[in-house]
Structures are given as C-alpha cells and as structure tokens.
XYZ file of C-alpha atoms in Angstrom:
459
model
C 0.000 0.000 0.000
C 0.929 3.560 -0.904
C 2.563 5.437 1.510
C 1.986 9.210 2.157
C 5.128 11.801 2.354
C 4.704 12.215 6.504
C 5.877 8.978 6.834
C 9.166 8.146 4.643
C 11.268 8.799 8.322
C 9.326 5.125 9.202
C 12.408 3.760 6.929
C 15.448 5.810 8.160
C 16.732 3.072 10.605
C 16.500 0.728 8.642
C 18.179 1.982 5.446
C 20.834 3.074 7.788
C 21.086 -0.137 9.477
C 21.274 -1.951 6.241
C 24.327 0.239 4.641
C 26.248 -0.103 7.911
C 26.070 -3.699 7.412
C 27.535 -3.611 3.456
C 30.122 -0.529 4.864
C 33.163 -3.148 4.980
C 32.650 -4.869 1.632
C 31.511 -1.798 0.051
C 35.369 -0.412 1.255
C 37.221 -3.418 -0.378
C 35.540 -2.538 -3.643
C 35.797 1.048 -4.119
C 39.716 0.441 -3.419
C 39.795 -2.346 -5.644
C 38.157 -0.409 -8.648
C 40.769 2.690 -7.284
C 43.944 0.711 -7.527
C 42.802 -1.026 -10.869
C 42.072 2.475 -12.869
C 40.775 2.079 -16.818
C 39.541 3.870 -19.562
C 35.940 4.397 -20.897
C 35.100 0.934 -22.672
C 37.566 -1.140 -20.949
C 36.422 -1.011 -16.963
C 37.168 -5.225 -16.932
C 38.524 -5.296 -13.823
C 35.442 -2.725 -12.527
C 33.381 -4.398 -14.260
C 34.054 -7.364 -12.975
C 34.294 -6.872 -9.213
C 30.851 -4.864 -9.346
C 29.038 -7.890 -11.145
C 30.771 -10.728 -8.477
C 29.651 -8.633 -5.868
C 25.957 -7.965 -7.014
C 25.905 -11.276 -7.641
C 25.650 -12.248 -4.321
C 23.180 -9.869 -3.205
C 19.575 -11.643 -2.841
C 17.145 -11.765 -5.141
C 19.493 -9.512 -7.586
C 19.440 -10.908 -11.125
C 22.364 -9.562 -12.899
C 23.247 -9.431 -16.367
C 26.779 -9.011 -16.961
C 27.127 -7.417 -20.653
C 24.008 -5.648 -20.657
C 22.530 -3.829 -24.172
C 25.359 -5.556 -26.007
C 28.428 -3.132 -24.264
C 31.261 -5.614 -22.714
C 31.263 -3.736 -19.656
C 27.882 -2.762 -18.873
C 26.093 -4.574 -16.583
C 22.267 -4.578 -14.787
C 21.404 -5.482 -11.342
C 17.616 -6.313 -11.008
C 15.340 -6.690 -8.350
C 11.719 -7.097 -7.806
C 10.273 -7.271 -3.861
C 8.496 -10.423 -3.136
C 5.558 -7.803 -2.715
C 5.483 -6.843 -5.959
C 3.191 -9.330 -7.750
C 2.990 -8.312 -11.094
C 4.901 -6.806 -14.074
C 3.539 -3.287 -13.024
C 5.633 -2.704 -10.037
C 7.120 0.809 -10.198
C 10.861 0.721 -11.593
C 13.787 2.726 -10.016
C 16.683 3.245 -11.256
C 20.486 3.955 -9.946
C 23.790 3.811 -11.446
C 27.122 2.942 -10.843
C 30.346 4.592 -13.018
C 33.587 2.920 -13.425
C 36.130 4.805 -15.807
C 39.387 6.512 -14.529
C 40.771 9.446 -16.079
C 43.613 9.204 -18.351
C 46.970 10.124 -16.403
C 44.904 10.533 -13.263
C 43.688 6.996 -12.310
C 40.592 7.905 -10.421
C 40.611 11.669 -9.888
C 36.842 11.651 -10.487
C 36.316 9.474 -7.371
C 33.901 7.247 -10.061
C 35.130 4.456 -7.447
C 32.946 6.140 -4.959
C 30.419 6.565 -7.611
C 30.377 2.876 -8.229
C 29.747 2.021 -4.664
C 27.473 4.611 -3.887
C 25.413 2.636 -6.790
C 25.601 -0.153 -4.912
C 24.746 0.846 -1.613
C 21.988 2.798 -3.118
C 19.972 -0.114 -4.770
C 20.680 -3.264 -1.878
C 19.498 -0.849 1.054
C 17.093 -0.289 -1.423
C 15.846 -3.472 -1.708
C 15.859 -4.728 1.665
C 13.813 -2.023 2.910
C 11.088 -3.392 0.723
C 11.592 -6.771 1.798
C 11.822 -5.815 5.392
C 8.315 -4.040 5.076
C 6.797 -6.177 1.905
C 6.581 -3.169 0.223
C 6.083 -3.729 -3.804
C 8.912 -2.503 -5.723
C 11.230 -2.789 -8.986
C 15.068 -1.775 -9.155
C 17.592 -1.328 -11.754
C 21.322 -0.498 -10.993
C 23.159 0.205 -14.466
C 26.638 -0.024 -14.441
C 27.477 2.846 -16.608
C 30.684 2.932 -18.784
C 32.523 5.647 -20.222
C 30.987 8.755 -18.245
C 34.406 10.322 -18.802
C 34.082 11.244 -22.988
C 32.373 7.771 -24.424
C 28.840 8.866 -23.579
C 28.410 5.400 -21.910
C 24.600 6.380 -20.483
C 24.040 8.468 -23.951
C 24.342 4.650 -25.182
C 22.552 3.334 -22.908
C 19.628 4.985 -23.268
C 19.232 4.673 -27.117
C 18.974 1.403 -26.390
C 16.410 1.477 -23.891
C 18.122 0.944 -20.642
C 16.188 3.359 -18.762
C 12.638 3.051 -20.196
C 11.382 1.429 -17.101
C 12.538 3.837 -14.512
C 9.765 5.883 -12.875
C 12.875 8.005 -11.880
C 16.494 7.318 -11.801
C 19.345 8.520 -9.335
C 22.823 8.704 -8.685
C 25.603 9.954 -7.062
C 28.645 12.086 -7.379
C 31.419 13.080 -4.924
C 32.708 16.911 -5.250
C 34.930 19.263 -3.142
C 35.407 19.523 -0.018
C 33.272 22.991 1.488
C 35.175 23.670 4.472
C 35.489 20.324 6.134
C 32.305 19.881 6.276
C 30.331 16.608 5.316
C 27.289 17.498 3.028
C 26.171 17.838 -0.679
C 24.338 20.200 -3.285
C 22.564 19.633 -5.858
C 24.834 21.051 -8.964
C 23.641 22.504 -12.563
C 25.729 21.246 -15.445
C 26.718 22.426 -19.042
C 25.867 20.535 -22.109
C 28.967 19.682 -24.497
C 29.383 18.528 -27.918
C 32.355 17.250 -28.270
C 33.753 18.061 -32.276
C 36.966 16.024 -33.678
C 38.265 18.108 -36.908
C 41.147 16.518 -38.796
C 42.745 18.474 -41.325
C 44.240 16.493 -44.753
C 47.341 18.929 -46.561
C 49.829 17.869 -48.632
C 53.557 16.921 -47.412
C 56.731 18.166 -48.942
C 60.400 19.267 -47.713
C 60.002 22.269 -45.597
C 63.395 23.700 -47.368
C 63.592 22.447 -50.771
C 60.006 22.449 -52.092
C 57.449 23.962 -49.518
C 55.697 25.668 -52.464
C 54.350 22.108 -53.313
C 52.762 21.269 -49.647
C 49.880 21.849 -47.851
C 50.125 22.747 -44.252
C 47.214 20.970 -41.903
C 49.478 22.546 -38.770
C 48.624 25.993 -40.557
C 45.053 25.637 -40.764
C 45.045 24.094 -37.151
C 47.035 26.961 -35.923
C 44.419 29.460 -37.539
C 41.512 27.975 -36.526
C 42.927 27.756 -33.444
C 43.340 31.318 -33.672
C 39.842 31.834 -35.048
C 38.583 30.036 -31.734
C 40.338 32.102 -29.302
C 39.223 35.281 -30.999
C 35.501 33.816 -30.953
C 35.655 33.772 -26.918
C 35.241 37.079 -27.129
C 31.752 37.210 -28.408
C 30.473 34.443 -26.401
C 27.782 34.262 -23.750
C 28.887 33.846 -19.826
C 29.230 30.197 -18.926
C 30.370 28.854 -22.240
C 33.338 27.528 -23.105
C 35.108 26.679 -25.673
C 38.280 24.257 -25.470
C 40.580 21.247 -26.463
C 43.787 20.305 -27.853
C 46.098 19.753 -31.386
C 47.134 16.428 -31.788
C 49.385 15.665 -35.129
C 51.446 12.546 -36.016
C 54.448 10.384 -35.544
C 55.478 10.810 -38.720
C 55.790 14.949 -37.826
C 59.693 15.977 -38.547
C 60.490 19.836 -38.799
C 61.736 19.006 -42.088
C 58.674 18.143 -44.080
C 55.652 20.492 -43.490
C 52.938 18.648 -41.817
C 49.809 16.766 -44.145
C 47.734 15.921 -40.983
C 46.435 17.359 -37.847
C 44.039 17.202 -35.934
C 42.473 19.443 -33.192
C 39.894 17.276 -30.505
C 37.539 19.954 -29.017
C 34.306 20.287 -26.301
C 31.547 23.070 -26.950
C 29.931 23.703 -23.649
C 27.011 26.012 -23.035
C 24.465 26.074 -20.161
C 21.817 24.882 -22.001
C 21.285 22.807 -25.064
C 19.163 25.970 -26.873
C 22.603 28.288 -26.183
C 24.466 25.467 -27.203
C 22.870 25.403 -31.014
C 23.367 28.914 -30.940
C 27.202 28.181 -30.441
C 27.897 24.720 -32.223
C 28.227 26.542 -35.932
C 30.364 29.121 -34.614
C 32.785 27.091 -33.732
C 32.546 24.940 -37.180
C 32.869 28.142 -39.231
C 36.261 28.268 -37.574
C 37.132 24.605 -38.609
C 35.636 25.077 -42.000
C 37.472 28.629 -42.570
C 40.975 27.480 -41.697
C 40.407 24.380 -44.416
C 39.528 27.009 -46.900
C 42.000 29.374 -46.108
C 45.057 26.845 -46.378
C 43.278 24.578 -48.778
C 43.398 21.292 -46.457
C 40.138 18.622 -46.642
C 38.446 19.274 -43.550
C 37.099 16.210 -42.193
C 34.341 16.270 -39.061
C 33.318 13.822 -36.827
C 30.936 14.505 -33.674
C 32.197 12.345 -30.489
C 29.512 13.242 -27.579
C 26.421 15.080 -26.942
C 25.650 15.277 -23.302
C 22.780 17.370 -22.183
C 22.377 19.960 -18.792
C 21.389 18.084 -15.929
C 17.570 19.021 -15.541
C 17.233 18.128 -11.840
C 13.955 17.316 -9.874
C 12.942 20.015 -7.602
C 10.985 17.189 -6.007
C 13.802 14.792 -6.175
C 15.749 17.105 -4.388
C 14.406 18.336 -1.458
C 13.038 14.832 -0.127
C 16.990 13.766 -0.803
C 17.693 17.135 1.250
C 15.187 16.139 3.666
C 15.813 12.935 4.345
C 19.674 13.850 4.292
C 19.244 15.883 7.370
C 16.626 14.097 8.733
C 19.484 11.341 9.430
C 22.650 13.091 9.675
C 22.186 16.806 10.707
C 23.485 17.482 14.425
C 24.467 20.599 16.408
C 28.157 19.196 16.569
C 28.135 18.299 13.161
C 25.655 19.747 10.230
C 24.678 17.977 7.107
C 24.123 20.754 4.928
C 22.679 20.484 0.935
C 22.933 23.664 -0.993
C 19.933 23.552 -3.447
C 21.741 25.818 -6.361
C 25.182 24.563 -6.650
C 26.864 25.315 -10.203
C 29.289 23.730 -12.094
C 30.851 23.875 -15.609
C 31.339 20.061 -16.230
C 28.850 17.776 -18.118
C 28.151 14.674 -17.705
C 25.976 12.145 -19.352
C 23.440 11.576 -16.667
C 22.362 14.944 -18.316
C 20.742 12.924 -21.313
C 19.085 10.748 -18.909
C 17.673 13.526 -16.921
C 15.889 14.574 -20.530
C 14.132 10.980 -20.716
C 12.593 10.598 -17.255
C 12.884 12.144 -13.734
C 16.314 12.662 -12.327
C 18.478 13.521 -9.310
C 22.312 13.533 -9.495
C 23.658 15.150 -5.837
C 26.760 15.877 -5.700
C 28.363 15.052 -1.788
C 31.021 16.705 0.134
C 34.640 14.971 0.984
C 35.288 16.737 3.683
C 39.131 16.301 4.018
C 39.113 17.579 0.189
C 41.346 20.465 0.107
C 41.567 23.677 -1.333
C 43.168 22.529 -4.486
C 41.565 18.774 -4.291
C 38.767 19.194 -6.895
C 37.631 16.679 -9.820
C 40.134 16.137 -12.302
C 42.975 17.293 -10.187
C 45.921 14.872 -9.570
C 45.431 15.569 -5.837
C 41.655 14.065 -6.307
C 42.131 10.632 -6.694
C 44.398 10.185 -3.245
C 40.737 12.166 -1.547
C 38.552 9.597 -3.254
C 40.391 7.052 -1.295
C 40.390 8.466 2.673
C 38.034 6.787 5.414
C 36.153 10.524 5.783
C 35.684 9.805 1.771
C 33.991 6.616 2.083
C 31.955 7.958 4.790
C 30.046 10.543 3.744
C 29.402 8.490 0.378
C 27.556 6.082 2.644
C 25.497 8.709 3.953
C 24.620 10.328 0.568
C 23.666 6.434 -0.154
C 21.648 6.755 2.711
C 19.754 9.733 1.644
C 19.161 7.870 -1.966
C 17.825 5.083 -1.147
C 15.534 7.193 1.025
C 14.694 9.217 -1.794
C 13.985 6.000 -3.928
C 11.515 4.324 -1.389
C 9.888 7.682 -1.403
C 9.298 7.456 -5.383
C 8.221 3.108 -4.801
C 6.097 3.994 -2.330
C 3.883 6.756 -2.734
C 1.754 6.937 -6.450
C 0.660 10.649 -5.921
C 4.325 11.289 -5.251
C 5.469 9.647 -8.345
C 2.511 11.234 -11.104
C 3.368 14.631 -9.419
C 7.461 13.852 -10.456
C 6.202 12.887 -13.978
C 4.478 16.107 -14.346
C 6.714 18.310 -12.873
C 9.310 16.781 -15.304
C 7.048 17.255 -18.312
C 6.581 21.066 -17.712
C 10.611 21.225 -16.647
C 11.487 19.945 -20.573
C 8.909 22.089 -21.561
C 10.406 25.175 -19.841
C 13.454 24.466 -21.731
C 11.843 23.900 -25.109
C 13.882 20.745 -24.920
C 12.465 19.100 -27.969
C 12.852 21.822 -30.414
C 16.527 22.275 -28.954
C 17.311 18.639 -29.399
C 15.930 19.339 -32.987
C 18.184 21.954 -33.622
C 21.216 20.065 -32.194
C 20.360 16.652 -34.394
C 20.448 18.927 -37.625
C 23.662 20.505 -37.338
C 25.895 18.334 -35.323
C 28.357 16.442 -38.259
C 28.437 12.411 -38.234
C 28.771 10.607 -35.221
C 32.115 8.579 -35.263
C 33.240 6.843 -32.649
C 33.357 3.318 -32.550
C 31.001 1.573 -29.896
C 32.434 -1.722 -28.622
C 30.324 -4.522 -29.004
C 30.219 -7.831 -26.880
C 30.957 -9.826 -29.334
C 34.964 -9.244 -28.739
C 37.651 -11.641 -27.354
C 36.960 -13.913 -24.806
C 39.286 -12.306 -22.637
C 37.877 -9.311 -23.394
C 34.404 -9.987 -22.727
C 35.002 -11.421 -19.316
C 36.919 -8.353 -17.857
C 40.571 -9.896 -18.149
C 41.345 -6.977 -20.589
C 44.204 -4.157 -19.347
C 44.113 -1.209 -17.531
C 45.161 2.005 -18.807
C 48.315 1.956 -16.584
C 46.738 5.587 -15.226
C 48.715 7.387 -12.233
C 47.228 6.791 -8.437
C-alpha cells in the first residue's frame, strides 16, 4: 500500500542499518576499482568486481554485458511484494572509468559504490516491510568522454525507470560533510582533422599543404571567438598531429579534438556553428580537406525540484546534528557535463553531488590531488550517507503513487520550460556524423570477461 510523504522517516533506521552492514565490503571494492584504474570501454577489472559482488546480493538478477556493451552490466530486483509486471521501476547507477593520467581523480570508485549501496538498502527495505517494488542499478561505462549512459539509453536501458538517481562526490566545502545539488553544461564534443599535402620544408614547400597551418588558424579563429560568447560557455581542447611529424617536411595531418559547452542545449545550437565556421574557414583558407566527426552530446542536468528536497530532507533528517551539520545547498553550479544529463531529458532525475570533507583547497575533480581524496576513510563515509539519503529518496518514489505522477508532471513542464524538444531538434540537424566506434560484446573472450588491461593511469 501507498505510503503518504509524513511517513518516509518510518524507513530511516533501517536503510541506515542496512548500509552499515555492506560498509566493509563496500570499502574493499571502491579500493579495488581505485587501484585497478581504466579507460571508458575497458572497466574489466570494474566491471568485474561490481558484477561478483551484485551477484551475491539476494534476489538480484544480474546481467553481466548488458545492451550488447562488454562492460555494462544490470542489477535487477523485484520485492516479493510486488506481484505483477507493473511494479514501479527505479533506477540507480554505478560509473567505473578513470581518467587518463589521473587513475581515479573523479572518485567514479565512490560513484560505483554509492550505486551499490543505493539499490541493496534499497531493496531490503522493501523486503523488510513487503513493500512492492522494482530496481535497476546500471553499471554505466565511459561517463568520462564515451557517452556510456548516452548509449545506454538509445537502447532502452532506462525506459522502465519511474525516476532514476545517482551519485557524485565533489569538493570539499570547508570540512564539512554534506552535498548540493549542482547545474551542469551541455557539451558537444567536435573532432576536426585536417588532410594537406607533405613536402620538404626547405627544398620544395611551395608544393605542400600545411594541416598545422590551418590548425594553428583555426585555433586562432577560436580564441578570438571567446570574445563574443555568452557567460558560462566555453570553448576548449587540444592539437594532436602525427608520428610521422619531422620539422623538415611540413605537416599533411592534424588534428584538433575539441568540447563546446554552453548552459543549455538551446545556447548550445546557438554556439555549435560558430565554432565549425572556424574549422571550416581554416580548411579554406590553407586549402586542407576538412574532415568532421561529432564524439559526444551530453545534455544539462535538468534536476527534480521534487527529487531534491526529499533527498535534502531525508539527508538531514538522518545526519544533521548541532556538533556536526549535514548541509545540501539547493543551487550549486558547475561547468562540467556529464551524461546523466541525457538521462535527466528521458525521465525524472536527481544527481547530488556530496562533500569529501578532508578535500582540500586545491583537491577538486580532475585534479591529480583528487584521486588520493577519493580514497580516505572521511571519503567513504560521507558516500555512505549520501547512499543513505538515496535510497531514502527511492523508497519515497516506490512507495507513494501521488508522489510519483506529481514527479512525472513536474518533469514534463521542466522539458517544456526548456523547449527541450525543439533544442534537441536543432542540435540533431547541425551536429556532423557521429564517429566513434562503440564496442560490441561480441569481442575476445578475454575481453568480454573483464581480463582486458588497464590504462596503466597514475594513483
């Protein structure tokens, strides 16, 4: 039976209870995923770990190359309450990729916990009060640049979920445990290669031609474009060229590997050509090819007002003291992106972002500094109370039906605030070809069953 908003404290001890008693394991396996770091689209050893331990959770069915990805994975659960097909559907998710050169300065080993915790505290408070009920933890790949959820949800990985939730860990505010509940940018990321023509840089330059010139001037073009841009965008990336460069023959390939970020998917169609009128005037101005190749889309977080303040509520409900205050600051901002983003655009979506309270200064996602934070005891900590707070927020969307055709609604007029659909429009007709490859299960053996390498990252 549906339960009314006055009572959601009724499950507080016992969601606590029940993530005190995974705390240890939990531990093992966010250092285990730390000291193993890997790439988007090769989280093996992640992968791996996360599905043994799942595994062994009751009445979790788990399917361990999920939508045809190698290292995607589901975790399923329906209460013994829950007697028919029509049981509502939540949905979590747990991230697994390192950074490249940084090993896990993302702290998407907490992530992939927090996942965890989420969903089995989850699930046990519906068996503990036969409660009907339906979960879905997604291991999500490539959050760092592959678009792993992007993926996911083309192929229908989250067409079940009445709402889905997740984690992230962010700075440390002061010492203090925590979390907010963060806007993000949407980025397109853009891969332009430029084809010239080689030739001896002293004998015969007259006959070559340059792809490191028209990288250098739409390079230029770029930085002079920042000037006419809105606040919040940004506009960035790197030149990559070739092992065959020598400063003896002039360069026939290069490459520049860039993100277009904007606060909102409308500004960001507003920006997108822009930025290709720079790629495209370089090519004609030194005469190279110009090829294009979108990598990414991800979408602004649209987060659930709703969502949000029963996660702030509950959040404080179980961890706000006098000596210690759990505070959750309803408009944090950010510049990154992430892919949850897209998600947030298909159903109802929270994505808090917690405190690590001995983060310093300096310790922020993405700096080398991070990933030592994302290991510490005070780390692992307040992810388990975020998890707490989750899973509280989850049995609040199983539980109640008024709550959950309230979130629908107040999603719908959210998008349509945004004018979502004609942005996406926009987007779809302007962005070049999509061209990265998507890894398929069908792969190696070794591949397939997570014995693939890591990406030797720094930790």
């Amino acid at each position: 039976m549906p339960h009314n908003d006055s009572d959601l404290s009724k499950f507080d001890d016992a969601v606590k209870k029940h993530i005190r008693d995974l705390e240890d394991d939990l531990r093992e396996l966010s250092h285990s995923i730390h000291s193993n770091p890997e790439l988007g689209w090769n989280e093996h050893h992640a992968h791996k770990v996360l599905t043994d331990y799942m595994e062994k959770q009751d009445g979790f069915k788990i399917t361990r190359h999920a939508y045809d990805l190698p290292t995607a994975w589901s975790a399923v659960f329906k209460s013994s309450a829950a007697k028919d097909d029509d049981a509502p559907t939540i949905g979590f998710n747990s991230e697994m990729d390192a950074l490249k050169g940084m090993g896990h300065a993302c702290g998407h080993n907490l992530i992939a916990i927090a996942g965890c915790a989420s969903a089995i505290a989850t699930a046990r408070t519906l068996e503990q009060f036969k409660l009907p009920g339906r979960i879905i933890l997604l291991g999500t790949p490539a959050e760092e640049g592959g678009g792993g959820k992007a993926v996911l949800l083309d192929r229908g990985a989250y067409k079940e979920m009445a709402a889905c939730l997740m984690l992230h860990p962010g700075e440390g505010r002061g010492g203090k445990h925590g979390a907010g509940i963060m806007s993000s940018n949407c980025i397109s990321g853009v891969a332009a290669t430029f084809q010239g023509v080689p030739s001896h840089a002293g004998a015969t330059p007259e006959r070559a031609i340059n792809a490191l010139d028209a990288a250098f001037v739409a390079y230029s073009a770029i930085s002079a474009l920042r000037q006419q841009t809105p606040d919040g965008s940004r506009i960035h990336g790197i030149i990559t060229g070739s092992e065959e460069w020598s400063p003896n023959v002039i360069p026939s390939k290069a490459q520049m590997v860039y993100g277009i970020r904007s606060h909102s998917a409308f500004k960001l169609a507003d920006l997108i050509p822009k930025v290709l009128r720079c790629f495209e005037g370089a090519a004609t101005a030194t005469g190279c090819k110009l090829e294009l190749v979108h990598d990414h889309l991800y979408l602004e977080l649209v987060q659930n007002d709703s969502l949000a303040r029963t996660f702030a509520e509950a959040a404080k409900r179980c961890w706000d003291s006098k000596d210690e205050p759990y505070e959750v600051d309803p408009n944090m901002v950010t510049g990154a992106s992430t892919d949850f983003g897209n998600v947030s655009y298909a159903c109802p979506a929270l994505h808090p972002m917690f405190n690590l309270p001995e983060a310093g200064p300096d310790d922020h996602p993405h700096s080398a500094s991070y990933a030592k934070t994302a290991t510490l005891a005070s780390s692992h900590e307040a992810t388990l109370r975020a998890s707490t707070a989750l899973a509280l927020t989850a049995l609040q969307v199983l539980t109640s039906d008024q709550f959950r055709k309230d979130l629908h609604e107040a999603w719908q007029k959210d998008l349509k605030a945004i004018d979502a659909e004609h942005a996406m429009g926009r987007l779809k007709s302007m962005l070049p070809e999509k061209g990265v490859p998507i890894p398929s299960e069908k792969k190696e053996e070794q591949e397939a069953n997570g014995n693939g390498h890591s990406c030797g990252c720094s930790r």
